[in-house]
């Protein structure tokens, strides 16, 4: 359960107004102290049902109130009716969420701010943060303990960099960017030439630009370009343990789930989704609106929006047909073996008749 830690728990009417819904039954002044699933909610909690079908489960719930779809029938507890339950739930969770451990405005005594760095108004610089020479941190941004911001790097306004995040020299974060713990922006790309009997590192002198409203998960990496820019488009959300290689350009509002790996110089359009443990080979282009299934690999350009899966990634229906064929393979092998034995028997019988 998520409990309220603010100065005053919200009333049912306040929550209804927050989600632009309508309160049905119940005392509008009744206060709610937490949010919990149907089977865990208590009398002071609000729960939810995303559809009329799931609303049937409310009959066995102890919740004090529920968020339900507009067309939902009678419920055993007061209900807030709304057009989009998931969006309403997100707003309610936001009302109860209290950020923990946010550093106070100003710089902690242990922070190191090198000369010519600029710190915006109300920015919060936590313990043992390092801000490089000539770097800029925008107004209202929060840099938690152990964050490193390189020389001439730029952090936009109202960004949140969680403990241990790293932003390399000359790299840029837009406004409202969130880096989760251990995220690395601007490490050198993975590039080598095999010369003189060994792997010789290729210098990477480019930068990374992270546009507005991007979130990057814990221990994910976006590598510095060899030259030019590695770019993550506005509104894109990247899960934990994701690798984006050098010189990639990822469009706006994409989703990269956990353990995705994007090889170098890939171009990804707007609204593309990569499922968990999926990825791409070097240098491919993917158009807008593509969905890549979990554990799939893009090996060539995709020019038509749709869902793709498998190795190599292909239209999902084709991948399913291929999988069905693979699953039938053992039975087909048995049938072939039976036919082979039958043919051998027939040939033996014919040989016997011919030779009397």
CSV table of C-alpha atoms in Angstrom, one decimal, residues 16 39 71 86 92 104 115 122 148 150 159 165 170-171 175 195 200 207 221 282 292 308 314 318 329 348:
chain,number,residue,atom,x,y,z
A,16,UNK,CA,-12.6,13.1,-7.9
A,39,UNK,CA,-7.2,-7.6,-2.4
A,71,UNK,CA,-20.0,2.8,-17.4
A,86,UNK,CA,-5.2,4.1,-15.5
A,92,UNK,CA,-3.9,9.7,-7.5
A,104,UNK,CA,17.9,20.7,0.1
A,115,UNK,CA,35.5,27.1,-11.3
A,122,UNK,CA,17.0,26.5,-6.2
A,148,UNK,CA,29.3,13.4,-11.5
A,150,UNK,CA,31.7,16.6,-16.4
A,159,UNK,CA,16.2,17.5,-13.8
A,165,UNK,CA,24.5,9.0,-12.1
A,170,UNK,CA,30.2,18.4,-23.0
A,171,UNK,CA,27.1,16.2,-22.8
A,175,UNK,CA,14.7,20.0,-19.0
A,195,UNK,CA,46.1,-3.3,-35.8
A,200,UNK,CA,43.5,-0.3,-30.9
A,207,UNK,CA,28.7,14.1,-27.4
A,221,UNK,CA,24.3,3.6,-20.6
A,282,UNK,CA,24.7,-2.0,-36.3
A,292,UNK,CA,9.8,-5.1,-31.4
A,308,UNK,CA,8.0,-7.5,-35.4
A,314,UNK,CA,10.1,-10.1,-39.1
A,318,UNK,CA,5.3,-14.6,-40.0
A,329,UNK,CA,9.2,-30.5,-36.6
A,348,UNK,CA,11.9,-55.0,-50.4
